[in-house]
Short mmCIF file of C-alpha atoms in Angstrom, two decimals:
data_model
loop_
_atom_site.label_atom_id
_atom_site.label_comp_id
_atom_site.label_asym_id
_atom_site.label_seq_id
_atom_site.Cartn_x
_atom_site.Cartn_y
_atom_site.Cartn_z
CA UNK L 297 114.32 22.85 -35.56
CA UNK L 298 112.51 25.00 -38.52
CA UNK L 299 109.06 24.84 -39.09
CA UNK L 300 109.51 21.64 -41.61
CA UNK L 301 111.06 19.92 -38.59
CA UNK L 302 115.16 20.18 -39.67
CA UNK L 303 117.67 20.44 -37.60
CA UNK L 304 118.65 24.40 -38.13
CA UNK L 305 122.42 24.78 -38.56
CA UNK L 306 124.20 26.99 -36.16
CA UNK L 307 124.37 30.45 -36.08
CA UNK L 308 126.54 32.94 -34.01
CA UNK L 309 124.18 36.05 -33.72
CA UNK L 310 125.57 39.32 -33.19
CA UNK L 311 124.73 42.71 -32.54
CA UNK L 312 126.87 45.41 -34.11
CA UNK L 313 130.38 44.41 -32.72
CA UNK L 314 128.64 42.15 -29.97
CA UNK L 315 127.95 38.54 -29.77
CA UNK L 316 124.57 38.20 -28.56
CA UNK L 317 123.16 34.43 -29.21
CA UNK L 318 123.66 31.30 -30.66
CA UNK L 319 120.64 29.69 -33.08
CA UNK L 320 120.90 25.94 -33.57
CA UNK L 321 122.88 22.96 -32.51
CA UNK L 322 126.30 23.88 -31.24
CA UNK L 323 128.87 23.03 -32.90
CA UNK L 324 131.80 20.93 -32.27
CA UNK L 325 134.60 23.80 -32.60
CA UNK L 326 134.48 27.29 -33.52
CA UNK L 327 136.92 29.31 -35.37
CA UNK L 328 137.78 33.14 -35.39
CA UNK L 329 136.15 34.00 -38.32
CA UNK L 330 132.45 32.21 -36.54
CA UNK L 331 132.28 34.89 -34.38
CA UNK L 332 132.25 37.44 -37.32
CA UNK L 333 134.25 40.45 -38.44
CA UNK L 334 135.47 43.17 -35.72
CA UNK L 335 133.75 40.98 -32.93
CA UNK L 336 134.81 43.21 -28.94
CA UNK L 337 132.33 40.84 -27.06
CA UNK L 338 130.73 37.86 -25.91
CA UNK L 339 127.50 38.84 -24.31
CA UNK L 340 127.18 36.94 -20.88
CA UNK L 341 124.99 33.22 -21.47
CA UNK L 342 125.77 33.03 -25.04
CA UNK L 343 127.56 29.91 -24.90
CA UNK L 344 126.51 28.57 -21.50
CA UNK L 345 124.78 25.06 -20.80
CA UNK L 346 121.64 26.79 -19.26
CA UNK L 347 121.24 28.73 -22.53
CA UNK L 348 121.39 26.24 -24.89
CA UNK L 349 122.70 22.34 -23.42
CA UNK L 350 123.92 21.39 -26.79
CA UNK L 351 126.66 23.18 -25.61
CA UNK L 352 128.01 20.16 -24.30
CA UNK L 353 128.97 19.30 -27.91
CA UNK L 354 131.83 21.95 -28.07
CA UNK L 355 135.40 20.97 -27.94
CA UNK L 356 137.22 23.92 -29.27
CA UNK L 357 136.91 27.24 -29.74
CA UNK L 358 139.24 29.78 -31.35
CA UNK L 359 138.84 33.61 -30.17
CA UNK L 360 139.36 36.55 -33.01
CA UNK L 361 142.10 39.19 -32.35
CA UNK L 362 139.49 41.67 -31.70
CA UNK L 363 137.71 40.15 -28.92
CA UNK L 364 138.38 42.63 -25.64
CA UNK L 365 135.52 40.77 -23.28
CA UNK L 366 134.70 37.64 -22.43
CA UNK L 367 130.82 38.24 -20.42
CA UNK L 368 130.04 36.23 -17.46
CA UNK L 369 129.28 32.86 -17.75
CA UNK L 370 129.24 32.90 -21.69
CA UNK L 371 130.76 29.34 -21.43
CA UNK L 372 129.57 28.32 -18.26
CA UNK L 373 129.22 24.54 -17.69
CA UNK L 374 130.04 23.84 -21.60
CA UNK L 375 131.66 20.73 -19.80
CA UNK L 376 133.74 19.39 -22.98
CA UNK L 377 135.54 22.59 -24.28
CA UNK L 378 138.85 21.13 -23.74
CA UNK L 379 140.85 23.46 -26.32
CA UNK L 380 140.66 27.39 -26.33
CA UNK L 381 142.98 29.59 -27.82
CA UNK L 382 143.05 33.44 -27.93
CA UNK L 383 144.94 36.00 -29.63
CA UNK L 384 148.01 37.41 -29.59
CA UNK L 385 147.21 40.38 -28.16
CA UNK L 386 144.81 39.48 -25.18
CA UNK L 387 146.17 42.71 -22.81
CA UNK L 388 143.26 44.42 -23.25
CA UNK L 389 140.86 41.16 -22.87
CA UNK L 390 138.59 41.26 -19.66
CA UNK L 391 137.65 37.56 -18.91
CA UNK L 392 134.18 37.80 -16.98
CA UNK L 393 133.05 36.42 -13.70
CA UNK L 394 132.02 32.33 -14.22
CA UNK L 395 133.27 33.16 -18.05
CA UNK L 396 134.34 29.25 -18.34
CA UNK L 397 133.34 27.99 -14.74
CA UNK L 398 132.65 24.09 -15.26
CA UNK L 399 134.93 24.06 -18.60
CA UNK L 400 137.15 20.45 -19.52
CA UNK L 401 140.03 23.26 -19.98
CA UNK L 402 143.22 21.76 -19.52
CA UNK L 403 145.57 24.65 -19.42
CA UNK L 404 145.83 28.26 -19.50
CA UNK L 405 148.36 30.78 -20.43
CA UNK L 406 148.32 33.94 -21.65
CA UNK L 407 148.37 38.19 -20.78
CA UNK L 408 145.17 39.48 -19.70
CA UNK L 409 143.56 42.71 -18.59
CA UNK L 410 141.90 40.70 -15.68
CA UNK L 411 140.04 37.32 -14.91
CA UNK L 412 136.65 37.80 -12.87
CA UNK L 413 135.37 36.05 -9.93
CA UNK L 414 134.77 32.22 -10.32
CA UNK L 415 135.95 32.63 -14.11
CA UNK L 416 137.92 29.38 -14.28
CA UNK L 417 135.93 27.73 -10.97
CA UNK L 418 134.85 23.75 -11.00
CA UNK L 419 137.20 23.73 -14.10
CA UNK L 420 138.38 19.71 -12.90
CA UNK L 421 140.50 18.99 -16.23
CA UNK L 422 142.84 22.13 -15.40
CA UNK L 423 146.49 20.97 -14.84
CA UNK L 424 148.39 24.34 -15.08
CA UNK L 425 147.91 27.80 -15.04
CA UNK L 426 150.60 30.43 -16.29
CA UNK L 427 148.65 33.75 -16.38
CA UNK L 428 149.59 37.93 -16.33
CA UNK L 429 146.84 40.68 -15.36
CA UNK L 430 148.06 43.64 -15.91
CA UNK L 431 146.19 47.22 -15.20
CA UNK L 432 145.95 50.00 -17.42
CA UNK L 433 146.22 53.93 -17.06
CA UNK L 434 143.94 56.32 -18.73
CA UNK L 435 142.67 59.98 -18.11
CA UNK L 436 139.38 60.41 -15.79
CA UNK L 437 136.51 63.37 -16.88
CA UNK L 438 138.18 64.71 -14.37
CA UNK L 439 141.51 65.22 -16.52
CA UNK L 440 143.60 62.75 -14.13
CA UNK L 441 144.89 59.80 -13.99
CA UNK L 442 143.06 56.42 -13.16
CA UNK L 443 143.03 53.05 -13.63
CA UNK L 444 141.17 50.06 -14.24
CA UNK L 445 141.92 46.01 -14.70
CA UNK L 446 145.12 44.03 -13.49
CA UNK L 447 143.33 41.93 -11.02
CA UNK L 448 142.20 37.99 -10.40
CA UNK L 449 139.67 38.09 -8.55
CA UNK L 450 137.72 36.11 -5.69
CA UNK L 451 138.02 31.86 -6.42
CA UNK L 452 138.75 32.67 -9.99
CA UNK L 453 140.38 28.92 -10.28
CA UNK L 454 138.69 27.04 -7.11
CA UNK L 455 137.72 23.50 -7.02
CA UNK L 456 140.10 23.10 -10.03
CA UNK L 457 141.33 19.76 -7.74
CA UNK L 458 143.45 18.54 -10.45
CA UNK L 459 145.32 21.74 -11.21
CA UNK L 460 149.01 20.98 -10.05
CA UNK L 461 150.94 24.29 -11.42
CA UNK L 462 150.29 27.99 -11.07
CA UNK L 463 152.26 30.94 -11.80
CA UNK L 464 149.73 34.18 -11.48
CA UNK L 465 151.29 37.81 -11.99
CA UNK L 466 149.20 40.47 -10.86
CA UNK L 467 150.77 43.80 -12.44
CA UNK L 468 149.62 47.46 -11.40
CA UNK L 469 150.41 50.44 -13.20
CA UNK L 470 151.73 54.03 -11.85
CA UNK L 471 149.64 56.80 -11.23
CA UNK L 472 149.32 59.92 -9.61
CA UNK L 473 146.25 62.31 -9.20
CA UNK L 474 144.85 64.43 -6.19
CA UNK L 475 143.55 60.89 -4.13
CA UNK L 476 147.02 58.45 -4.51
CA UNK L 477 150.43 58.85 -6.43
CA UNK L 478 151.84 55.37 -6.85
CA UNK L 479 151.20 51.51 -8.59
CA UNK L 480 147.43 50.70 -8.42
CA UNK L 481 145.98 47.57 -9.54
CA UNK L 482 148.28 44.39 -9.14
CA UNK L 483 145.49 42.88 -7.51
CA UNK L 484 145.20 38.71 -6.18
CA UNK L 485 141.94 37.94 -4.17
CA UNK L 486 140.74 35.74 -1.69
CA UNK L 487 140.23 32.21 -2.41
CA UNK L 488 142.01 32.02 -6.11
CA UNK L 489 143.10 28.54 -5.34
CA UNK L 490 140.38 27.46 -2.83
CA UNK L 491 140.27 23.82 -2.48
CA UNK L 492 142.92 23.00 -5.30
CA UNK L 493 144.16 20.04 -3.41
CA UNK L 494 146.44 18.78 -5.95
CA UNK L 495 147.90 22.00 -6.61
CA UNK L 496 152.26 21.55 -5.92
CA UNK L 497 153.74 23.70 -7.39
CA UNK L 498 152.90 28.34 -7.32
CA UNK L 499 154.25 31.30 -7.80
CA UNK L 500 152.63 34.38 -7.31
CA UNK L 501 153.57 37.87 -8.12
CA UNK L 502 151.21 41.17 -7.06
CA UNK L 503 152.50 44.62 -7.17
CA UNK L 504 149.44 45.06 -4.96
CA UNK L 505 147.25 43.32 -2.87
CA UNK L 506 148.01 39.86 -2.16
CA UNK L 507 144.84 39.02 -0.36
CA UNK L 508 143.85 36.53 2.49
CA UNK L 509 143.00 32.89 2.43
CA UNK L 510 144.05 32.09 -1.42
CA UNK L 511 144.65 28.58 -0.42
CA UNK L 512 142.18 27.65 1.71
CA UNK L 513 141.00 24.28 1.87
CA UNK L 514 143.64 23.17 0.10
CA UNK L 515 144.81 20.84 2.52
CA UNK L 516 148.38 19.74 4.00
CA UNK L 517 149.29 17.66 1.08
CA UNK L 518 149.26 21.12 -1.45
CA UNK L 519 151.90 23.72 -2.35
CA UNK L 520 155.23 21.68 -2.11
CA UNK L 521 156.95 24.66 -3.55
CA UNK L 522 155.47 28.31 -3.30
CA UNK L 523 157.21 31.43 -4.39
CA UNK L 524 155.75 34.60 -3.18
CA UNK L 525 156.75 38.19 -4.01
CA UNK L 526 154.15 40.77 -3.00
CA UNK L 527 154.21 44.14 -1.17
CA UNK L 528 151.69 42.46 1.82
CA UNK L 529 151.84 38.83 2.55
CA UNK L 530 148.65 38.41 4.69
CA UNK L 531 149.67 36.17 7.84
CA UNK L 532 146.91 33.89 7.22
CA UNK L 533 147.61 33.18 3.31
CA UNK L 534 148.06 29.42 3.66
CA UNK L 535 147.07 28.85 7.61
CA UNK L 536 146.42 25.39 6.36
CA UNK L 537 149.95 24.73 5.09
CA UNK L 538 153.09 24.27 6.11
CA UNK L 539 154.25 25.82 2.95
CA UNK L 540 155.36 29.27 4.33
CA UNK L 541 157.70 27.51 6.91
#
C-alpha cells in the first residue's frame, strides 16, 4: 500500500538485465514483455511465497526469449502457477535449485542447459515430464576446452506423487584437454524421482552418469515400463522395484 493507503499496482523491478524484485500485489499472469526488455535473469526469491505470499495469486507466467537463468527458488511455493511457458530457445537456460519447488505445474517439456537440485520438488499437480539437458563446450583461461551444464540434478522432481510420465535426456558434449578427452556432462543424479509413487511410465537417457537411487521410495506399484540407456547403470537404481527384471 502507498502512503494514502492504495493498493500499489505491481511492479517487476530490475536491475540492468536482472530481475531483482517484485513491488505490489502479484498478479494473476505475467507476460514476456513484464519482465522488461533484454531480461538474462530472475534473481533467486523474486517470485517466491516467503518473499511476497501474494504470490499465491499467480496462475501463469510467460518467460521472454532472453531469459538464460532461472535463480533458486524465484517461484518457490507460488502454489497456483499452473501454466508456464518458455521460449523457443531455452538451450542455454539454467533452471536453479528449488526454482519452482511447491509449483501447481502440470507439465513440463522443453531443452535446457540444466535443472538444479529440488527445482521441480513437492510440485503435486505434475503429470508428465519430457525434458533435454544438454552441456556446452567453451575455452578455459587456460586456452582448453571445458564444459559446463547438461545435468539434473539431486531430487530435481521428488515428491511429485502424481507425476505418471518421464522421459529425461541427459546430453554431454566432447572434449579434450590435458585432464580428460571424451563426452563430459550427460549428468542424472540421485533421487530425481524420489518418492514419485504414481510415476508408470520413464525413460532415461545419460551420456554420463546415471546415478544411484533415482527411484527411491517409489514403491512396488511405480515404473511399469522403464527404458534405460546409459554408459553405468548403478546396481541399486530401483532396489525397490521389480522394474529392472
Amino acid at each position: 500500500f502507498d502512503e494514502e493507503g492504495k493498493e500499489l499496482k505491481a511492479e517487476i523491478v530490475t536491475f540492468g538485465k536482472v530481475v531483482i524484485g517484485l513491488r505490489g500485489k502479484c498478479p494473476k499472469s505475467i507476460d514476456a514483455e513484464d519482465f522488461g526488455e533484454e531480461i538474462v535473469q530472475i534473481a533467486p526469491d523474486v517470485f517466491s511465497w516467503s518473499s511476497n505470499n501474494s504470490v499465491s495469486n499467480l496462475t501463469s507466467v510467460t518467460f521472454p526469449e532472453t531469459l538464460e537463468v532461472i535463480g533458486a527458488r524465484a517461484f518457490y511455493r507460488a502454489a497456483n502457477l499452473k501454466d508456464v511457458v518458455f521460449g523457443e530457445n531455452t538451450e542455454a537456460l539454467d533452471i536453479d535449485s528449488e526454482a519452482f519447488r511447491a509449483t501447481g505445474i502440470k507439465d513440463l517439456e522443453g531443452i535446457f542447459h540444466q535443472i538444479g537440485s529440488s527445482a521441480f520438488r513437492d510440485c503435486t499437480d505434475l503429470k508428465t515430464v519430457a525434458v533435454t539437458v544438454q552441456a556446452t563446450k567453451f575455452t578455459n583461461e587456460d586456452g582448453e576446452d571445458d564444459f559446463n551444464g547438461g545435468f539434473v540434478d539431486s531430487s530435481a522432481f521428488a515428491g511429485c506423487t502424481n507425476l505418471v510420465s518421464a522421459d529425461v535426456s541427459a546430453l554431454g558434449v566432447e572434449i579434450a584437454n590435458s585432464c580428460e578427452t571424451g563426452v563430459s556432462g550427460g549428468w542424472i543424479f540421485s533421487s530425481v524421482f524420489s518418492s514419485c509413487t504414481a510415476l508408470a511410465e520413464v525413460r532415461l537417457v545419460a551420456d554420463g552418469v546415471l546415478n544411484y537411487s533415482v527411484f527411491n521410495s517409489c514403491g512396488t506399484n511405480a515404473l511399469k515400463k522403464l527404458e534405460i540407456d546409459a554408459t553405468l547403470i548403478p546396481s541399486n537404481l530401483a532396489k525397490d522395484q521389480k522394474a529392472l527384471d
